[in-house]
mmCIF file of C-alpha atoms in Angstrom:
data_model
loop_
_atom_site.group_PDB
_atom_site.id
_atom_site.type_symbol
_atom_site.label_atom_id
_atom_site.label_comp_id
_atom_site.label_asym_id
_atom_site.label_seq_id
_atom_site.Cartn_x
_atom_site.Cartn_y
_atom_site.Cartn_z
ATOM 1 C CA MET U 82 4.612 -3.385 -25.511
ATOM 2 C CA MET U 83 7.777 -2.844 -22.933
ATOM 3 C CA PRO U 84 6.245 -3.235 -19.057
ATOM 4 C CA LYS U 85 6.685 0.227 -17.207
ATOM 5 C CA THR U 86 9.445 0.498 -14.904
ATOM 6 C CA VAL U 87 8.554 0.962 -11.210
ATOM 7 C CA SER U 88 9.875 3.420 -9.233
ATOM 8 C CA ILE U 89 10.207 2.813 -5.630
ATOM 9 C CA LEU U 90 10.008 6.026 -3.460
ATOM 10 C CA ASP U 91 12.711 6.209 -0.524
ATOM 11 C CA ILE U 92 11.939 8.801 2.071
ATOM 12 C CA GLY U 93 14.038 6.883 4.584
ATOM 13 C CA LEU U 94 11.521 5.289 6.475
ATOM 14 C CA SER U 95 11.510 1.780 5.127
ATOM 15 C CA ASN U 96 13.406 -0.978 3.564
ATOM 16 C CA VAL U 97 13.038 -0.129 -0.183
ATOM 17 C CA ARG U 98 15.833 -3.002 -1.202
ATOM 18 C CA SER U 99 13.438 -5.919 0.118
ATOM 19 C CA VAL U 100 10.516 -4.522 -2.354
ATOM 20 C CA GLN U 101 13.095 -4.253 -4.868
ATOM 21 C CA ASN U 102 14.137 -7.723 -4.456
ATOM 22 C CA ALA U 103 10.884 -8.837 -4.575
ATOM 23 C CA LEU U 104 10.163 -7.432 -7.884
ATOM 24 C CA LYS U 105 13.321 -8.929 -9.464
ATOM 25 C CA LEU U 106 12.162 -12.122 -8.438
ATOM 26 C CA VAL U 107 9.042 -12.115 -10.752
ATOM 27 C CA LYS U 108 11.347 -9.829 -13.520
ATOM 28 C CA ILE U 109 9.464 -6.425 -12.758
ATOM 29 C CA ARG U 110 12.319 -3.912 -13.838
ATOM 30 C CA SER U 111 12.548 -0.890 -10.773
ATOM 31 C CA ARG U 112 14.501 1.632 -9.599
ATOM 32 C CA ILE U 113 14.818 4.033 -6.245
ATOM 33 C CA ILE U 114 13.945 7.393 -6.097
ATOM 34 C CA THR U 115 13.872 10.290 -3.793
ATOM 35 C CA THR U 116 12.464 13.536 -5.342
ATOM 36 C CA SER U 117 9.584 14.967 -6.608
ATOM 37 C CA GLU U 118 11.233 15.547 -10.042
ATOM 38 C CA GLU U 119 11.962 11.677 -10.228
ATOM 39 C CA VAL U 120 8.096 11.058 -9.405
ATOM 40 C CA ARG U 121 6.986 13.144 -11.769
ATOM 41 C CA ALA U 122 8.875 11.264 -14.406
ATOM 42 C CA SER U 123 7.971 7.980 -13.286
ATOM 43 C CA GLU U 124 5.541 5.582 -15.344
ATOM 44 C CA ALA U 125 4.693 3.291 -12.243
ATOM 45 C CA LEU U 126 5.001 4.138 -8.596
ATOM 46 C CA ILE U 127 5.260 2.131 -5.223
ATOM 47 C CA LEU U 128 5.121 3.855 -1.823
ATOM 48 C CA PRO U 129 6.442 1.363 1.025
ATOM 49 C CA GLY U 130 6.839 2.572 4.578
ATOM 50 C CA VAL U 131 6.731 1.623 8.173
ATOM 51 C CA GLY U 132 6.919 4.054 11.058
ATOM 52 C CA ASN U 133 4.870 7.280 11.747
ATOM 53 C CA PHE U 134 2.176 8.950 9.741
ATOM 54 C CA GLY U 135 2.843 12.495 10.397
ATOM 55 C CA ARG U 136 6.276 12.041 10.090
ATOM 56 C CA ALA U 137 6.351 10.699 6.532
ATOM 57 C CA MET U 138 3.610 13.538 5.792
ATOM 58 C CA SER U 139 6.347 15.974 7.010
ATOM 59 C CA ILE U 140 9.012 14.721 4.892
ATOM 60 C CA MET U 141 7.371 14.829 1.672
ATOM 61 C CA THR U 142 5.143 18.038 2.216
ATOM 62 C CA GLN U 143 8.734 19.777 3.042
ATOM 63 C CA THR U 144 10.165 18.278 -0.446
ATOM 64 C CA GLU U 145 6.934 18.686 -2.407
ATOM 65 C CA LEU U 146 6.738 14.922 -2.734
ATOM 66 C CA ASP U 147 3.130 15.343 -1.706
ATOM 67 C CA LYS U 148 1.972 17.353 -4.968
ATOM 68 C CA ALA U 149 3.985 15.108 -7.459
ATOM 69 C CA ILE U 150 2.328 11.969 -6.085
ATOM 70 C CA PHE U 151 -1.242 13.503 -6.033
ATOM 71 C CA ASP U 152 -0.514 14.378 -9.379
ATOM 72 C CA ALA U 153 0.727 11.131 -10.436
ATOM 73 C CA ALA U 154 -2.311 9.548 -8.838
ATOM 74 C CA LEU U 155 -5.112 11.644 -10.027
ATOM 75 C CA ASN U 156 -3.854 13.710 -13.216
ATOM 76 C CA ARG U 157 -1.642 11.280 -14.816
ATOM 77 C CA LYS U 158 -3.144 8.258 -13.463
ATOM 78 C CA ILE U 159 -0.278 6.033 -13.378
ATOM 79 C CA PRO U 160 -0.144 2.839 -11.552
ATOM 80 C CA ILE U 161 0.606 3.586 -7.900
ATOM 81 C CA LEU U 162 0.777 0.647 -5.066
ATOM 82 C CA GLY U 163 1.302 1.957 -1.370
ATOM 83 C CA ILE U 164 2.216 -0.787 0.971
ATOM 84 C CA CYS U 165 1.796 -0.716 4.811
ATOM 85 C CA LEU U 166 2.101 2.951 5.846
ATOM 86 C CA GLY U 167 2.097 3.679 2.148
ATOM 87 C CA MET U 168 -1.073 2.422 2.034
ATOM 88 C CA GLN U 169 -2.448 4.736 4.926
ATOM 89 C CA LEU U 170 -0.773 7.806 3.388
ATOM 90 C CA LEU U 171 -2.551 7.498 0.224
ATOM 91 C CA CYS U 172 -5.777 8.285 2.334
ATOM 92 C CA GLN U 173 -7.428 11.579 3.607
ATOM 93 C CA SER U 174 -6.141 11.733 7.110
ATOM 94 C CA SER U 175 -4.930 9.468 10.207
ATOM 95 C CA GLU U 176 -5.757 9.321 13.777
ATOM 96 C CA GLU U 177 -2.233 9.149 13.743
ATOM 97 C CA GLY U 178 -0.964 12.738 14.536
ATOM 98 C CA ASN U 179 -4.320 13.756 13.453
ATOM 99 C CA VAL U 180 -2.713 15.082 10.141
ATOM 100 C CA ASP U 181 -3.701 14.844 6.406
ATOM 101 C CA GLY U 182 -2.908 12.638 4.580
ATOM 102 C CA LEU U 183 -2.266 12.465 0.313
ATOM 103 C CA GLY U 184 -6.144 12.539 -0.300
ATOM 104 C CA ALA U 185 -5.739 10.166 -3.338
ATOM 105 C CA ILE U 186 -8.496 7.857 -2.108
ATOM 106 C CA LYS U 187 -11.557 8.866 0.027
ATOM 107 C CA ALA U 188 -10.863 6.870 3.144
ATOM 108 C CA LYS U 189 -9.560 7.928 6.813
ATOM 109 C CA VAL U 190 -6.899 6.073 8.764
ATOM 110 C CA LEU U 191 -7.845 4.694 12.170
ATOM 111 C CA LYS U 192 -6.176 3.316 15.465
ATOM 112 C CA PHE U 193 -7.026 -0.148 16.450
ATOM 113 C CA LYS U 194 -6.422 0.697 20.096
ATOM 114 C CA GLY U 195 -9.867 1.370 21.526
ATOM 115 C CA ARG U 196 -11.738 -0.630 18.727
ATOM 116 C CA LEU U 197 -10.357 -4.078 19.657
ATOM 117 C CA PRO U 198 -11.774 -6.555 22.362
ATOM 118 C CA GLU U 199 -9.014 -6.815 25.029
ATOM 119 C CA LYS U 200 -7.285 -9.865 23.931
ATOM 120 C CA PHE U 201 -6.104 -8.633 20.983
ATOM 121 C CA LYS U 202 -2.596 -6.795 21.323
ATOM 122 C CA VAL U 203 -1.528 -3.611 19.343
ATOM 123 C CA PRO U 204 0.388 -3.831 17.029
ATOM 124 C CA HIS U 205 -1.435 -6.564 14.631
ATOM 125 C CA MET U 206 2.029 -8.369 14.077
ATOM 126 C CA GLY U 207 2.582 -11.638 12.430
ATOM 127 C CA TRP U 208 0.962 -13.906 9.360
ATOM 128 C CA ALA U 209 -2.878 -13.402 9.033
ATOM 129 C CA ALA U 210 -5.350 -14.973 6.589
ATOM 130 C CA VAL U 211 -6.758 -12.456 4.048
ATOM 131 C CA LYS U 212 -9.729 -13.001 2.062
ATOM 132 C CA VAL U 213 -9.393 -11.756 -1.526
ATOM 133 C CA ASN U 214 -12.594 -10.359 -3.162
ATOM 134 C CA LYS U 215 -13.018 -12.241 -6.481
ATOM 135 C CA ASN U 216 -16.010 -9.922 -7.416
ATOM 136 C CA ASN U 217 -12.756 -7.743 -8.612
ATOM 137 C CA SER U 218 -11.389 -8.652 -11.880
ATOM 138 C CA TRP U 219 -7.759 -8.059 -10.852
ATOM 139 C CA CYS U 220 -8.194 -10.704 -7.983
ATOM 140 C CA SER U 221 -8.982 -13.339 -10.309
ATOM 141 C CA THR U 222 -5.397 -14.983 -10.537
ATOM 142 C CA LEU U 223 -4.999 -15.039 -6.982
ATOM 143 C CA PRO U 224 -6.228 -17.789 -4.338
ATOM 144 C CA HIS U 225 -9.075 -17.192 -2.853
ATOM 145 C CA ASN U 226 -7.596 -17.216 0.792
ATOM 146 C CA CYS U 227 -3.762 -15.971 1.105
ATOM 147 C CA LYS U 228 -1.897 -15.588 4.190
ATOM 148 C CA PHE U 229 0.604 -12.379 4.429
ATOM 149 C CA TYR U 230 2.576 -10.634 6.944
ATOM 150 C CA PHE U 231 1.451 -7.952 8.684
ATOM 151 C CA VAL U 232 2.882 -5.017 11.313
ATOM 152 C CA HIS U 233 0.421 -2.302 11.956
ATOM 153 C CA SER U 234 -1.356 -0.331 14.926
ATOM 154 C CA TYR U 235 -3.617 1.866 12.310
ATOM 155 C CA TYR U 236 -6.015 0.481 9.717
ATOM 156 C CA VAL U 237 -7.607 2.084 6.598
ATOM 157 C CA ASP U 238 -11.705 2.756 7.328
ATOM 158 C CA LEU U 239 -12.932 1.732 3.875
ATOM 159 C CA ASP U 240 -16.013 -0.012 3.706
ATOM 160 C CA ILE U 241 -15.816 -3.747 2.470
ATOM 161 C CA GLY U 242 -17.261 -3.350 -1.249
ATOM 162 C CA ASP U 243 -16.002 -3.492 -4.548
ATOM 163 C CA GLN U 244 -12.846 -1.053 -4.175
ATOM 164 C CA SER U 245 -11.957 -3.603 -1.083
ATOM 165 C CA ILE U 246 -9.932 -6.240 -2.780
ATOM 166 C CA PHE U 247 -8.326 -7.914 0.523
ATOM 167 C CA GLU U 248 -10.247 -8.328 3.827
ATOM 168 C CA CYS U 249 -8.717 -9.049 7.072
ATOM 169 C CA GLU U 250 -10.081 -9.948 10.663
ATOM 170 C CA TYR U 251 -8.281 -9.099 13.580
ATOM 171 C CA GLY U 252 -10.918 -8.628 16.483
ATOM 172 C CA ILE U 253 -12.664 -6.438 13.736
ATOM 173 C CA LYS U 254 -12.712 -6.803 10.097
ATOM 174 C CA PHE U 255 -10.866 -4.232 8.281
ATOM 175 C CA CYS U 256 -9.802 -3.636 4.593
ATOM 176 C CA ALA U 257 -6.472 -5.071 4.456
ATOM 177 C CA GLY U 258 -6.288 -3.650 0.532
ATOM 178 C CA PHE U 259 -7.892 -1.614 -1.980
ATOM 179 C CA LYS U 260 -7.993 -1.149 -5.715
ATOM 180 C CA VAL U 261 -9.426 2.301 -6.907
ATOM 181 C CA ASN U 262 -8.616 2.627 -10.502
ATOM 182 C CA ASN U 263 -5.229 3.051 -11.044
ATOM 183 C CA ILE U 264 -4.333 3.176 -7.113
ATOM 184 C CA MET U 265 -3.815 0.271 -4.931
ATOM 185 C CA GLY U 266 -2.904 -0.150 -1.512
ATOM 186 C CA VAL U 267 -2.026 -3.091 0.784
ATOM 187 C CA GLN U 268 -1.732 -2.836 4.655
ATOM 188 C CA PHE U 269 0.485 -6.117 4.455
ATOM 189 C CA HIS U 270 3.941 -6.683 3.390
ATOM 190 C CA PRO U 271 3.867 -8.684 0.479
ATOM 191 C CA GLU U 272 7.822 -8.372 0.217
ATOM 192 C CA LYS U 273 7.931 -10.425 3.394
ATOM 193 C CA SER U 274 4.850 -12.707 2.602
ATOM 194 C CA HIS U 275 6.837 -15.537 0.687
ATOM 195 C CA ILE U 276 5.031 -17.656 -1.836
ATOM 196 C CA PHE U 277 1.946 -15.534 -1.416
ATOM 197 C CA GLY U 278 3.542 -12.269 -1.527
ATOM 198 C CA ARG U 279 5.516 -13.587 -5.044
ATOM 199 C CA ARG U 280 1.703 -14.305 -6.460
ATOM 200 C CA PHE U 281 0.737 -10.855 -5.649
ATOM 201 C CA PHE U 282 3.515 -9.110 -7.165
ATOM 202 C CA GLU U 283 3.067 -11.584 -10.446
ATOM 203 C CA ALA U 284 -0.757 -10.116 -10.375
ATOM 204 C CA TYR U 285 0.683 -6.633 -10.109
ATOM 205 C CA ALA U 286 3.090 -7.248 -12.926
ATOM 206 C CA GLU U 287 -0.243 -7.228 -14.972
ATOM 207 C CA LEU U 288 -0.925 -3.500 -14.385
ATOM 208 C CA LEU U 289 2.598 -2.477 -15.840
ATOM 209 C CA VAL U 290 1.733 -3.573 -19.353
#
């Protein structure tokens, strides 16, 4: 069976080309899309993103991308990967603007500010160690400890359990990645994480067959 072609959604808030280049390195076919109609025709979907949660949701609501993504995630159940802001958008709501998210998973997005010891600066930026949840079968090919590149001021409040596949610590422990059935999100940028990012996308490719 031919692996699925990945659609990378571009709403103008991220460098989608860097994600596409990272996929190309591990021989994953991809295309860049911008409309809800293209989302509805997609076999697999990546939501990259940096920037403001409220602005992103406003763009997606106005263009009905929100409805198309929700349908793809929970009705058609295609593989969906959210990266950085994209991970957060999959959640129910965010303290950034106090607006609703896509609601694809039951989790909220909280701000670091006010929850970290004083010595920890916000945003959390740079390389950080990530613990891989080996209880999740999808993680079996990844090293137990990885390093990924982060840039974020908010984090997903999800219990560190079976659905949490990556855990990071920055003053507090937080979920750096989740996998809930066909829906996956990572707070880090695998496309900027060199060898560890490549290992991640190699494992991701297994979800496309």
